[in-house]
XYZ file of C-alpha atoms in Angstrom:
754
model
C -13.697 -16.110 40.850
C -13.097 -16.127 37.098
C -14.236 -19.263 35.246
C -11.651 -21.964 34.428
C -9.660 -21.386 31.247
C -11.405 -24.283 29.480
C -14.924 -22.971 30.137
C -16.601 -20.583 27.676
C -19.978 -19.058 28.518
C -22.149 -18.567 25.421
C -25.729 -18.116 24.310
C -27.236 -20.500 21.735
C -30.309 -19.640 19.645
C -32.857 -21.801 17.814
C -35.773 -20.384 15.799
C -39.011 -20.273 17.807
C -37.394 -21.174 21.143
C -35.824 -19.355 24.059
C -32.056 -19.075 23.917
C -29.951 -21.406 26.031
C -27.179 -19.957 28.168
C -24.610 -22.659 28.699
C -21.005 -23.183 29.702
C -19.027 -25.005 27.035
C -16.191 -27.178 28.255
C -13.504 -26.973 25.589
C -12.144 -30.355 26.634
C -15.468 -32.005 25.857
C -16.111 -33.343 22.311
C -18.133 -30.945 20.171
C -20.596 -33.728 19.262
C -21.447 -34.191 22.961
C -22.059 -30.456 23.384
C -24.385 -30.400 20.355
C -26.254 -33.441 21.743
C -26.850 -31.633 25.058
C -28.076 -28.527 23.241
C -30.504 -30.610 21.157
C -31.760 -32.356 24.291
C -32.522 -28.961 25.801
C -34.995 -28.310 22.981
C -36.098 -31.942 22.643
C -34.561 -32.291 19.179
C -33.643 -35.757 17.977
C -30.824 -36.677 15.603
C -28.133 -34.429 17.036
C -25.683 -35.681 14.386
C -27.734 -33.706 11.835
C -26.997 -30.419 13.594
C -24.015 -28.109 14.065
C -23.186 -24.819 15.755
C -22.642 -21.599 13.823
C -21.884 -18.053 14.855
C -25.012 -15.915 14.902
C -23.181 -12.730 13.888
C -20.669 -11.767 11.222
C -19.852 -14.388 8.563
C -21.831 -17.003 10.545
C -19.157 -19.655 10.091
C -19.601 -23.224 11.283
C -17.782 -24.200 14.477
C -15.553 -27.256 14.133
C -13.139 -29.063 16.399
C -10.343 -27.115 14.699
C -11.964 -23.683 15.038
C -13.728 -24.044 18.404
C -10.781 -22.453 20.211
C -11.747 -19.139 18.589
C -15.020 -19.003 20.573
C -15.075 -16.059 22.966
C -16.869 -15.636 26.255
C -20.282 -14.029 25.701
C -20.533 -14.823 21.989
C -23.894 -15.782 20.475
C -24.158 -19.077 18.601
C -26.940 -20.617 16.562
C -27.951 -24.240 16.262
C -28.163 -25.062 12.544
C -28.332 -28.076 10.294
C -24.943 -29.680 9.723
C -22.743 -28.597 6.784
C -23.261 -31.963 5.034
C -27.037 -31.776 5.402
C -27.093 -28.115 4.309
C -24.961 -28.928 1.256
C -27.264 -31.796 0.202
C -30.423 -29.716 0.679
C -29.039 -26.787 -1.302
C -27.853 -29.045 -4.113
C -31.327 -30.592 -4.352
C -32.992 -27.164 -4.441
C -30.538 -25.928 -7.084
C -31.441 -28.872 -9.292
C -35.187 -28.371 -8.787
C -37.446 -27.070 -11.576
C -38.877 -24.152 -9.605
C -37.154 -20.930 -10.650
C -37.917 -19.092 -7.399
C -36.717 -21.999 -5.260
C -33.550 -22.288 -7.348
C -32.869 -18.547 -7.069
C -33.228 -18.602 -3.261
C -31.000 -21.675 -3.059
C -28.277 -20.033 -5.162
C -28.512 -16.859 -3.087
C -28.035 -18.851 0.128
C -25.245 -20.868 -1.490
C -23.351 -17.705 -2.459
C -23.355 -16.736 1.223
C -22.511 -20.168 2.660
C -19.706 -20.840 0.167
C -17.387 -18.531 2.100
C -17.389 -21.121 4.925
C -14.535 -23.614 4.354
C -16.364 -26.406 6.222
C -19.480 -26.068 4.097
C -17.398 -25.628 0.937
C -15.624 -28.943 1.539
C -18.924 -30.799 1.959
C -20.513 -29.133 -1.067
C -17.534 -29.929 -3.305
C -17.446 -33.531 -2.062
C -20.988 -34.153 -3.343
C -20.112 -32.781 -6.813
C -21.760 -29.444 -6.111
C -19.006 -27.489 -7.842
C -19.416 -29.563 -10.998
C -23.154 -28.871 -10.890
C -22.520 -25.109 -10.782
C -20.093 -25.398 -13.690
C -22.725 -27.223 -15.749
C -25.292 -24.525 -14.966
C -22.872 -21.911 -16.311
C -21.958 -23.964 -19.365
C -25.617 -24.441 -20.271
C -25.971 -20.704 -20.878
C -29.590 -20.807 -19.648
C -29.098 -18.677 -16.525
C -29.230 -14.896 -16.588
C -29.483 -11.947 -14.249
C -29.416 -12.556 -10.499
C -29.433 -16.328 -10.852
C -26.254 -16.283 -12.932
C -24.615 -13.684 -10.662
C -25.221 -15.830 -7.554
C -23.985 -18.925 -9.416
C -20.712 -17.215 -10.400
C -20.285 -15.790 -6.888
C -20.689 -19.214 -5.287
C -18.320 -20.794 -7.832
C -15.628 -18.201 -7.174
C -15.989 -18.476 -3.376
C -15.710 -22.271 -3.525
C -12.632 -22.170 -5.771
C -10.938 -19.576 -3.571
C -10.618 -22.105 -0.735
C -8.050 -24.003 -2.812
C -9.769 -27.350 -2.213
C -9.685 -28.273 -5.901
C -7.366 -27.195 -8.705
C -8.353 -24.653 -11.316
C -7.024 -27.075 -13.935
C -10.239 -29.083 -13.577
C -12.232 -26.298 -15.256
C -13.536 -27.350 -18.674
C -12.937 -25.566 -21.972
C -16.668 -24.953 -22.439
C -16.816 -23.251 -19.038
C -13.953 -20.940 -20.025
C -15.649 -20.135 -23.330
C -18.900 -19.245 -21.570
C -17.194 -16.998 -19.011
C -15.176 -15.323 -21.767
C -18.418 -14.790 -23.660
C -19.803 -12.722 -20.783
C -16.644 -10.567 -20.835
C -16.633 -10.115 -24.601
C -20.315 -9.185 -24.825
C -20.800 -5.425 -25.225
C -23.827 -5.306 -22.902
C -23.864 -7.528 -19.807
C -25.024 -7.111 -16.207
C -22.399 -5.373 -14.029
C -22.406 -8.044 -11.291
C -21.988 -10.821 -13.873
C -19.165 -8.941 -15.597
C -17.335 -8.349 -12.310
C -17.443 -11.998 -11.323
C -16.521 -13.178 -14.823
C -13.450 -10.953 -14.886
C -12.453 -12.137 -11.398
C -12.830 -15.805 -12.398
C -10.698 -15.319 -15.514
C -8.033 -13.497 -13.502
C -7.877 -16.403 -11.016
C -7.621 -18.897 -13.885
C -4.709 -17.026 -15.455
C -2.813 -16.590 -12.185
C -3.320 -20.162 -10.948
C -2.817 -22.287 -14.064
C -0.467 -21.989 -17.026
C -2.664 -24.186 -19.225
C -5.724 -22.080 -18.405
C -3.740 -18.925 -19.185
C -3.316 -20.187 -22.744
C -7.034 -20.970 -23.024
C -8.074 -17.584 -21.642
C -5.603 -15.763 -23.897
C -7.222 -17.442 -26.899
C -10.770 -16.508 -25.855
C -10.347 -12.952 -24.567
C -9.828 -10.037 -26.935
C -7.593 -7.262 -25.693
C -9.800 -4.735 -27.454
C -12.812 -5.757 -25.366
C -10.846 -5.608 -22.123
C -9.681 -2.110 -23.004
C -13.290 -1.183 -23.806
C -14.199 -2.060 -20.198
C -11.716 0.605 -19.041
C -13.819 3.295 -20.709
C -16.915 2.723 -18.559
C -17.802 4.896 -15.583
C -17.821 2.030 -13.060
C -14.397 1.976 -11.377
C -14.987 -1.554 -10.034
C -15.313 -2.854 -13.592
C -12.241 -0.853 -14.596
C -10.290 -2.379 -11.698
C -11.247 -5.965 -12.565
C -10.474 -5.350 -16.255
C -7.011 -3.909 -15.650
C -6.326 -6.701 -13.136
C -7.031 -9.260 -15.871
C -4.799 -7.339 -18.300
C -2.020 -7.401 -15.691
C -2.515 -11.129 -15.093
C -2.259 -11.861 -18.832
C 0.785 -9.576 -19.091
C 2.469 -11.283 -16.122
C 1.898 -14.815 -17.418
C 2.839 -14.090 -21.026
C 6.135 -15.850 -21.933
C 9.084 -13.470 -21.839
C 9.731 -13.786 -25.566
C 6.181 -12.565 -26.315
C 5.827 -9.739 -23.769
C 7.142 -7.094 -26.136
C 4.574 -8.244 -28.666
C 1.760 -7.925 -26.124
C 3.040 -4.505 -25.075
C 2.941 -3.404 -28.710
C -0.628 -4.693 -29.036
C -1.695 -2.736 -25.947
C 0.031 0.359 -27.303
C -1.773 0.022 -30.631
C -5.066 -0.135 -28.750
C -4.144 3.133 -26.953
C -4.205 1.535 -23.494
C -2.054 4.264 -21.960
C -4.224 7.118 -23.220
C -7.430 5.387 -22.122
C -6.058 4.820 -18.610
C -4.896 8.430 -18.447
C -8.179 9.963 -19.604
C -10.730 7.567 -18.090
C -9.059 6.569 -14.824
C -6.216 8.842 -13.707
C -7.911 12.019 -14.934
C -11.436 10.646 -14.509
C -14.222 12.217 -12.510
C -13.581 10.092 -9.430
C -10.459 9.677 -7.291
C -8.403 6.552 -7.829
C -9.190 3.989 -5.112
C -6.547 1.897 -3.372
C -7.130 -1.292 -5.394
C -7.069 0.607 -8.686
C -3.877 2.367 -7.584
C -2.348 -1.049 -6.899
C -3.307 -2.333 -10.348
C -1.842 0.777 -12.001
C 1.334 0.246 -9.996
C 1.473 -3.379 -11.181
C 1.032 -2.293 -14.797
C 3.759 0.334 -14.345
C 6.171 -2.285 -12.940
C 5.378 -4.810 -15.682
C 5.891 -2.138 -18.336
C 9.268 -1.094 -16.934
C 10.280 -4.745 -16.632
C 10.271 -4.880 -20.432
C 13.527 -2.934 -20.132
C 15.177 -5.717 -18.125
C 16.457 -7.589 -21.171
C 18.356 -4.538 -22.475
C 19.433 -3.640 -18.936
C 21.070 -7.055 -18.500
C 22.564 -7.235 -22.022
C 26.277 -6.493 -22.257
C 27.633 -4.771 -25.326
C 29.712 -6.890 -27.625
C 32.754 -4.764 -28.571
C 33.092 -6.765 -31.798
C 29.483 -6.265 -32.901
C 29.586 -3.699 -35.700
C 25.844 -2.949 -35.449
C 26.208 -1.968 -31.803
C 29.356 0.030 -32.504
C 27.437 1.974 -35.161
C 25.233 3.410 -32.387
C 28.281 4.883 -30.645
C 29.506 6.257 -33.961
C 26.066 7.843 -34.458
C 26.361 9.567 -31.064
C 29.690 11.021 -32.115
C 28.371 12.073 -35.540
C 25.382 13.956 -34.084
C 27.520 15.748 -31.497
C 30.455 16.745 -33.707
C 29.028 16.818 -37.241
C 30.961 19.288 -39.370
C 34.042 19.283 -37.134
C 37.301 18.287 -38.813
C 40.901 17.846 -37.828
C 43.074 17.854 -40.967
C 46.266 17.529 -38.984
C 45.435 14.267 -37.221
C 44.479 10.781 -38.128
C 40.871 9.629 -37.969
C 41.621 7.237 -35.107
C 43.164 9.971 -32.980
C 40.309 12.318 -33.852
C 37.733 9.681 -32.855
C 39.477 9.037 -29.518
C 39.467 12.780 -28.833
C 35.761 13.035 -29.641
C 34.905 10.069 -27.455
C 36.830 11.645 -24.607
C 34.817 14.851 -25.102
C 31.664 12.694 -25.032
C 32.712 11.607 -21.538
C 33.455 7.922 -22.092
C 35.761 6.227 -19.603
C 37.462 4.268 -22.410
C 37.831 6.760 -25.286
C 39.965 4.362 -27.345
C 37.205 1.715 -27.189
C 33.992 3.238 -25.754
C 32.132 -0.048 -26.257
C 33.855 -1.277 -23.085
C 31.829 1.263 -21.055
C 28.663 -0.746 -21.751
C 29.895 -4.177 -20.665
C 28.708 -3.826 -17.069
C 25.154 -4.867 -16.143
C 23.078 -3.187 -15.084
C 22.610 -0.889 -17.006
C 24.128 -2.651 -20.040
C 22.749 -1.648 -23.430
C 19.838 0.231 -21.847
C 22.167 3.154 -21.137
C 23.190 3.311 -24.795
C 19.518 3.211 -25.834
C 18.798 6.179 -23.581
C 21.729 8.164 -24.960
C 20.676 7.511 -28.556
C 17.077 8.560 -27.778
C 18.334 11.844 -26.316
C 20.633 12.433 -29.263
C 17.935 11.820 -31.873
C 14.737 13.095 -30.243
C 16.255 15.961 -28.218
C 19.183 16.759 -30.462
C 19.612 20.400 -29.417
C 19.734 19.429 -25.741
C 22.205 16.649 -26.449
C 24.541 18.841 -28.486
C 24.358 21.645 -25.915
C 25.286 19.319 -23.024
C 28.189 17.773 -24.918
C 29.640 20.981 -26.377
C 29.349 23.147 -23.292
C 31.231 20.518 -21.287
C 33.870 20.032 -23.951
C 34.589 23.776 -23.859
C 35.058 23.927 -20.083
C 38.322 23.551 -18.263
C 39.211 19.889 -17.949
C 38.769 19.764 -14.188
C 35.146 20.988 -14.318
C 33.779 19.203 -17.376
C 30.818 16.887 -16.847
C 31.523 13.507 -18.513
C 28.288 12.934 -20.443
C 28.894 9.253 -21.247
C 29.857 8.232 -17.743
C 27.010 10.275 -16.250
C 24.412 8.800 -18.612
C 25.493 5.245 -17.784
C 25.442 5.829 -14.028
C 22.144 7.747 -14.230
C 20.520 4.851 -16.094
C 21.686 2.467 -13.376
C 20.260 4.807 -10.730
C 16.872 5.120 -12.446
C 16.643 1.334 -12.803
C 17.241 1.040 -9.073
C 14.756 3.778 -8.126
C 11.988 2.316 -10.296
C 12.908 -1.314 -9.453
C 13.296 -2.439 -13.061
C 13.356 -6.230 -13.225
C 11.609 -6.828 -9.882
C 8.162 -8.353 -9.462
C 5.311 -6.127 -8.229
C 5.081 -5.796 -4.472
C 1.804 -7.092 -3.003
C -0.124 -4.237 -1.410
C 1.956 -1.428 -2.918
C 0.030 1.474 -4.517
C 3.004 3.618 -5.571
C 2.204 4.387 -9.207
C 3.328 7.603 -10.927
C 0.717 9.308 -13.160
C 3.395 10.995 -15.281
C 4.507 7.634 -16.711
C 1.076 7.303 -18.328
C 1.348 10.651 -20.150
C 3.877 9.645 -22.829
C 4.402 6.584 -25.038
C 8.163 6.736 -24.363
C 7.864 7.733 -20.698
C 11.071 5.959 -19.602
C 13.217 7.664 -22.208
C 11.627 11.071 -21.556
C 12.210 10.595 -17.836
C 15.880 9.927 -18.569
C 16.093 13.073 -20.712
C 14.707 15.207 -17.886
C 17.095 13.664 -15.371
C 20.245 13.968 -17.509
C 19.582 17.686 -17.854
C 19.173 17.879 -14.081
C 22.481 16.070 -13.621
C 24.290 18.497 -15.926
C 22.732 21.478 -14.113
C 23.647 20.115 -10.672
C 27.221 19.416 -11.817
C 27.611 23.066 -12.761
C 26.008 24.308 -9.528
C 28.396 22.183 -7.482
C 31.383 23.234 -9.626
C 32.258 19.558 -9.518
C 35.358 17.828 -10.781
C 35.907 14.195 -11.739
C 36.754 13.431 -8.095
C 33.280 14.663 -7.083
C 31.429 12.270 -9.398
C 29.937 10.068 -6.663
C 29.000 13.104 -4.590
C 27.133 14.621 -7.550
C 25.286 11.356 -8.198
C 24.238 11.241 -4.532
C 22.792 14.741 -4.769
C 21.012 13.940 -8.051
C 19.513 10.790 -6.548
C 18.184 12.852 -3.649
C 16.742 15.442 -6.038
C 14.946 12.790 -8.097
C 13.709 10.930 -5.018
C 12.262 14.090 -3.487
C 10.570 14.997 -6.777
C 9.086 11.514 -7.249
C 7.736 11.583 -3.699
C 5.121 14.202 -4.654
C 3.956 12.092 -7.652
C 3.917 14.878 -10.262
C 1.061 14.293 -12.726
C 3.121 15.156 -15.833
C 6.739 15.093 -16.935
C 6.651 18.861 -17.288
C 5.630 19.256 -13.668
C 8.451 16.896 -12.733
C 10.800 19.210 -14.636
C 9.436 22.225 -12.751
C 9.843 20.497 -9.396
C 13.412 19.455 -10.178
C 14.189 23.019 -11.180
C 13.259 24.161 -7.668
C 15.404 21.445 -6.084
C 18.717 23.103 -6.868
C 21.918 22.118 -5.116
C 21.534 25.107 -2.797
C 17.984 24.000 -1.940
C 19.168 20.459 -1.208
C 21.808 21.867 1.146
C 19.149 24.012 2.843
C 16.804 21.032 3.241
C 19.596 18.901 4.614
C 20.552 21.607 7.083
C 16.949 22.105 8.143
C 16.442 18.377 8.665
C 19.735 18.111 10.489
C 18.746 20.902 12.859
C 15.491 19.182 13.700
C 17.314 15.929 14.384
C 20.418 17.139 16.199
C 20.504 17.024 19.990
C 22.190 19.708 22.020
C 24.817 17.955 24.088
C 25.714 20.520 26.747
C 24.965 19.332 30.333
C 22.319 22.031 31.092
C 20.445 21.204 27.906
C 20.623 17.476 28.605
C 19.272 18.093 32.107
C 16.416 20.191 30.705
C 15.557 17.480 28.188
C 15.453 14.874 30.958
C 13.025 17.035 32.907
C 10.758 17.636 29.916
C 10.755 14.132 28.432
C 8.406 12.455 30.976
C 5.767 15.149 30.343
C 5.986 14.673 26.586
C 5.824 10.883 26.890
C 2.722 11.143 29.069
C 1.179 13.440 26.470
C 1.911 10.890 23.705
C 0.523 8.092 25.870
C -2.753 9.964 26.411
C -3.048 10.635 22.677
C -2.585 6.940 21.918
C -5.253 5.926 24.446
C -7.648 8.536 23.098
C -7.077 7.151 19.625
C -7.865 3.620 20.835
C -11.110 4.956 22.328
C -12.076 6.196 18.864
C -11.358 2.717 17.466
C -10.116 1.399 14.142
C -11.317 -0.865 11.361
C -9.242 -3.909 10.433
C -9.371 -6.226 7.427
C -10.046 -9.894 8.036
C -7.266 -12.327 7.164
C -7.657 -15.027 4.574
C -9.633 -12.867 2.140
C -7.967 -13.361 -1.261
C -10.127 -11.069 -3.340
C -11.152 -7.481 -3.478
C -14.520 -8.020 -1.768
C -13.155 -7.109 1.650
C -14.521 -8.083 5.061
C -13.872 -6.036 8.160
C -13.986 -5.969 11.925
C -13.794 -3.043 14.336
C -12.102 -2.643 17.698
C -12.148 0.204 20.202
C -11.283 0.856 23.839
C -13.943 1.812 26.360
C -13.840 5.390 27.615
C -12.755 4.245 31.082
C -9.860 2.288 29.536
C -11.019 -0.969 31.133
C -12.492 -2.995 28.248
C -11.658 -3.622 24.573
C -14.825 -3.973 22.454
C -14.705 -5.609 19.013
C -16.969 -7.189 16.420
C -17.441 -7.976 12.723
C -18.748 -5.483 10.147
C -20.218 -5.977 6.700
C -18.368 -2.976 5.268
C -15.759 -0.412 6.224
C -17.425 2.123 8.582
C -17.475 5.880 8.219
C -16.466 7.266 11.615
C -16.842 5.632 15.010
C -18.815 2.451 15.641
C -21.087 2.407 18.694
C -20.146 0.067 21.526
C -23.580 -1.584 21.232
C -22.694 -2.861 17.742
C -19.534 -4.585 18.963
C -20.627 -7.891 20.456
C -17.298 -9.152 21.829
C -15.090 -7.705 24.526
C -11.882 -8.332 26.454
C -11.241 -6.868 29.929
C -7.938 -4.990 29.984
C -7.179 -6.704 33.280
C -7.101 -10.052 31.413
C -4.488 -8.884 28.912
C -1.111 -10.581 29.362
C 1.084 -9.351 26.531
C 1.244 -7.805 23.070
C 3.094 -9.795 20.404
C 4.230 -8.421 17.047
C 5.390 -9.746 13.679
C 6.323 -13.389 13.369
C 5.677 -14.002 17.081
C 1.929 -13.550 16.516
C -0.094 -16.798 16.613
C -1.825 -16.081 13.279
C 1.548 -15.496 11.618
C 2.758 -18.901 12.752
C -0.378 -20.631 11.493
C -0.581 -19.075 8.027
C 2.498 -20.064 6.074
C 1.440 -17.944 3.112
C 1.462 -14.825 5.235
C 4.883 -15.631 6.604
C 6.252 -14.939 3.145
C 4.596 -11.525 2.956
C 6.951 -9.067 4.582
C 4.434 -6.237 4.628
C 1.797 -8.305 6.449
C 4.402 -9.439 8.977
C 5.346 -5.830 9.681
C 1.707 -4.871 10.350
C 0.673 -7.901 12.428
C 0.208 -7.869 16.212
C -1.744 -9.924 18.749
C -3.148 -9.527 22.249
C -2.651 -12.492 24.569
C -5.246 -12.620 27.334
C -6.729 -14.999 29.853
C -7.417 -17.854 29.415
C -4.570 -18.374 26.946
C -6.470 -16.745 24.095
C -5.275 -14.385 21.382
C -6.947 -11.550 19.485
C -5.111 -11.130 16.189
C -4.730 -7.920 14.193
C -3.257 -6.870 10.857
C -3.163 -3.063 10.784
C -4.207 -1.298 7.550
C -1.008 0.765 7.552
C 2.129 1.503 9.564
C 0.555 4.487 11.337
C -2.360 2.436 12.747
C 0.090 -0.322 13.698
C 2.153 2.117 15.771
C -0.928 3.714 17.365
C -2.352 0.365 18.479
C 0.860 -1.255 19.664
C 1.687 1.910 21.626
C -1.807 2.157 23.118
C -1.874 -1.507 24.122
C 1.603 -1.195 25.643
C 0.369 1.809 27.620
C -2.567 -0.230 28.945
C -0.105 -2.896 30.097
C 2.125 -0.280 31.718
C 4.975 -0.927 29.312
C 7.253 1.435 27.417
C 6.060 2.906 24.118
C 8.632 1.750 21.580
C 7.187 2.327 18.095
C 8.798 4.376 15.323
C 5.880 6.813 15.538
C 6.515 7.402 19.249
C 10.162 8.147 18.569
C 9.181 10.523 15.766
C 6.540 12.300 17.893
C 8.899 12.510 20.823
C 11.640 14.050 18.672
C 9.212 16.538 17.123
C 7.628 17.655 20.387
C 10.901 17.697 22.296
C 12.554 19.766 19.590
C 9.709 22.289 19.556
C 9.531 22.495 23.339
C 13.291 22.960 23.636
C 13.383 25.666 20.974
C 10.514 27.539 22.594
C 12.099 27.372 26.038
C 15.457 28.471 24.704
C 14.198 31.449 22.705
C 16.285 34.568 23.192
C 14.053 37.063 25.041
C 16.556 39.917 25.255
C 15.025 43.324 24.436
C 11.562 41.781 24.201
C 8.879 43.538 26.200
C 6.860 41.063 28.208
C 3.321 42.232 29.062
C 2.260 42.569 32.676
C -1.061 40.840 31.953
C -2.057 37.978 29.706
C -3.006 39.013 26.149
C -6.723 39.603 25.488
C -8.803 36.855 23.965
C -9.488 37.678 20.265
C -13.050 37.856 19.003
C -14.428 34.907 17.080
C -14.138 35.509 13.308
C -17.287 35.932 11.243
C -16.280 33.126 8.865
C -13.658 30.400 8.778
C -12.877 30.623 5.056
C -9.313 31.550 5.874
C -8.564 28.114 7.322
C -7.545 26.660 3.961
C -4.666 29.134 3.859
C -3.272 28.318 7.283
C 0.216 26.904 7.526
C 0.176 23.930 9.852
C 3.034 22.925 12.122
C 3.579 19.467 13.595
C 1.786 19.951 16.935
C -1.219 17.753 16.178
C -0.443 15.425 19.060
C -0.140 18.260 21.643
C -2.958 19.359 23.877
C -3.776 22.997 24.560
C -1.995 23.029 27.889
C 1.338 22.068 26.389
C 0.909 24.566 23.532
C 0.081 27.576 25.691
C 2.247 26.706 28.677
C 5.513 26.625 26.725
C 5.927 30.358 25.984
C 4.670 31.413 29.420
C 7.042 28.990 31.107
C 9.758 30.943 29.351
C 8.250 34.229 30.465
C 8.116 32.940 34.010
C 11.874 32.552 33.969
C 12.173 36.316 33.687
C 12.477 37.796 37.156
C 9.986 40.559 36.595
C 7.413 37.986 35.455
C 7.812 35.464 38.276
C 4.331 36.245 39.547
C 2.926 34.698 36.337
C 3.456 30.964 36.396
C 2.750 28.890 33.315
C -0.118 27.188 35.120
C -1.903 30.421 35.966
C -1.457 31.790 32.474
C -2.729 28.531 31.003
C -5.896 28.756 33.089
C -6.626 32.079 31.409
C -5.761 30.768 27.930
C -7.592 27.474 28.174
C -10.978 29.136 28.393
C -10.335 30.970 25.136
C -9.372 27.951 23.068
C -12.733 26.250 22.658
C -13.348 27.886 19.301
C -9.973 26.596 18.049
């Protein structure tokens, strides 16, 4: 019989003694359990001891966290957190350098434990570390371990960052401003300053006074991408916390220091690929830079402001300079010109800029085009003014609507999204990237208008097509504005129609009764194929990030399904693995027979417990949990949507439930569409061989593989690939003697080299 739900069987170690194998009653006080363990080894003073995990982070077990103990886990009897904190504090304050170094090294490791951190902070340990830093007498490893421990302790949120002294800030800033400093010290110093800026407005002001932008930018020119990441993260933090009325000033300072060019040459075009955290920081900088446009985007034009009206007059002057109309009054001539410029209100074009967004930002874009790309501007205006009225493209109206669209696509005015890495390299290639982007897009809009032979009634339809063109071009992240221009040139209106038709054909279902019947017969086979792929993927396993880690020094755990699909193995890892992790390295396991249900999103236990995560939509969308006997939960946060779908599908398959993820629906549509098209191929006038085709010889090299064109059959096995065409052949009367199964047997033997 299985043990009661409140009983957990564990092993407990103690140095120099044989391990004890005991059954822990979860209803029994933890102090009583520790007393019994101490009695087993004849140890007195049980109140001076505690239990810790022997593997992974080796966290202390408390009354609050004891429910996380799993059957079969290995524990270690250790001195209590209070006793450990006092001993370490005494060793840190000792005069022996070696003893102090070892104590700081151990402290840096233990500080990640919230129980220990609370005890250490309560005995003024954090203040002691701050004084060690302020003294300026520690260097090298000793200083690195001191800063690591300080940062770990502060990350628990037990005390406020506002308690940090000015001298501490000055010393940390000194390490950042020094031209030559140890890499580990520099990393931790940058991380501490970033946390100060993000968590305290008063500390932001102190840090801003101590840190020179020039030195931060100098750290971007090193070869170490970790240092570059921490440096740009601090720049972003300072940018984000700068008062709105001073952000333009800071942006100008960064521009004067050539920040954009340094990022482009040393990071984006550097020797190493951009890692995920760096991509996120570049995305944040991109968003913060575009948010500088928000003020103009939300500013309405004042029709009575002569300075603003002068800009509109300048647009008219550049477009129609030299034109004259002796027979009409100036007012009538101006209204005619403004109509040719495409304004909705030609008598008072200032009224076109009273709606926000895009407000005055649209007028800024138009003026930039007119002054910096004057030939393009004049060509667009004049060629439309010479067309028939019903086909002219209203430049003013189009520019205003295009500006609104670009603000929406690039999320101008919104805060950076946590976890998003969607930065565009081309925006780092030009000092006026936003305006240049507008100039490229307005030319696209004019070109698409002509291709569609649009009229004023088609305005919204044209804008929809242009939005699709820009979205498709941005999706490939062109490295330069010129390459964006080239990509948009290929996305003509005819190409958009072709893409739409192609996508529609892959999505449309044939609705005739015979086709529906055929689909119903095929669908169970395809679903079983998808199910097997999901289970195979679970057998390979996946790496997951641990929750509660607020910095870039990530911690991981790995989970995989046994090959017989009966047990889930999992365990902690020090770093993200390369490839599969052996079952022997995964110390914990859950029998599939004990699994009760799979919960997702806000229903997960760890989503209910962590209020901070409840606010993070992306984490909610990637969270899932396994409920298993006895009333326990194994909690996951998938690294991406694909892994989330794979695991929720695979776990549902193990429980005998329907696969309901978006990925399953996509795979089912893809495979069903391909299978249906293959089975419905027209075989008229096609000679079908009497015997299966010969097996080709193995090629001498495989250099040609890079030129292959892949089709979406990655989730199919060989049987489904080879059986499809021969199932069609079998429908031919003269080929009835060849069933798909017999043909597949011949083909399967020849596919090993594939």
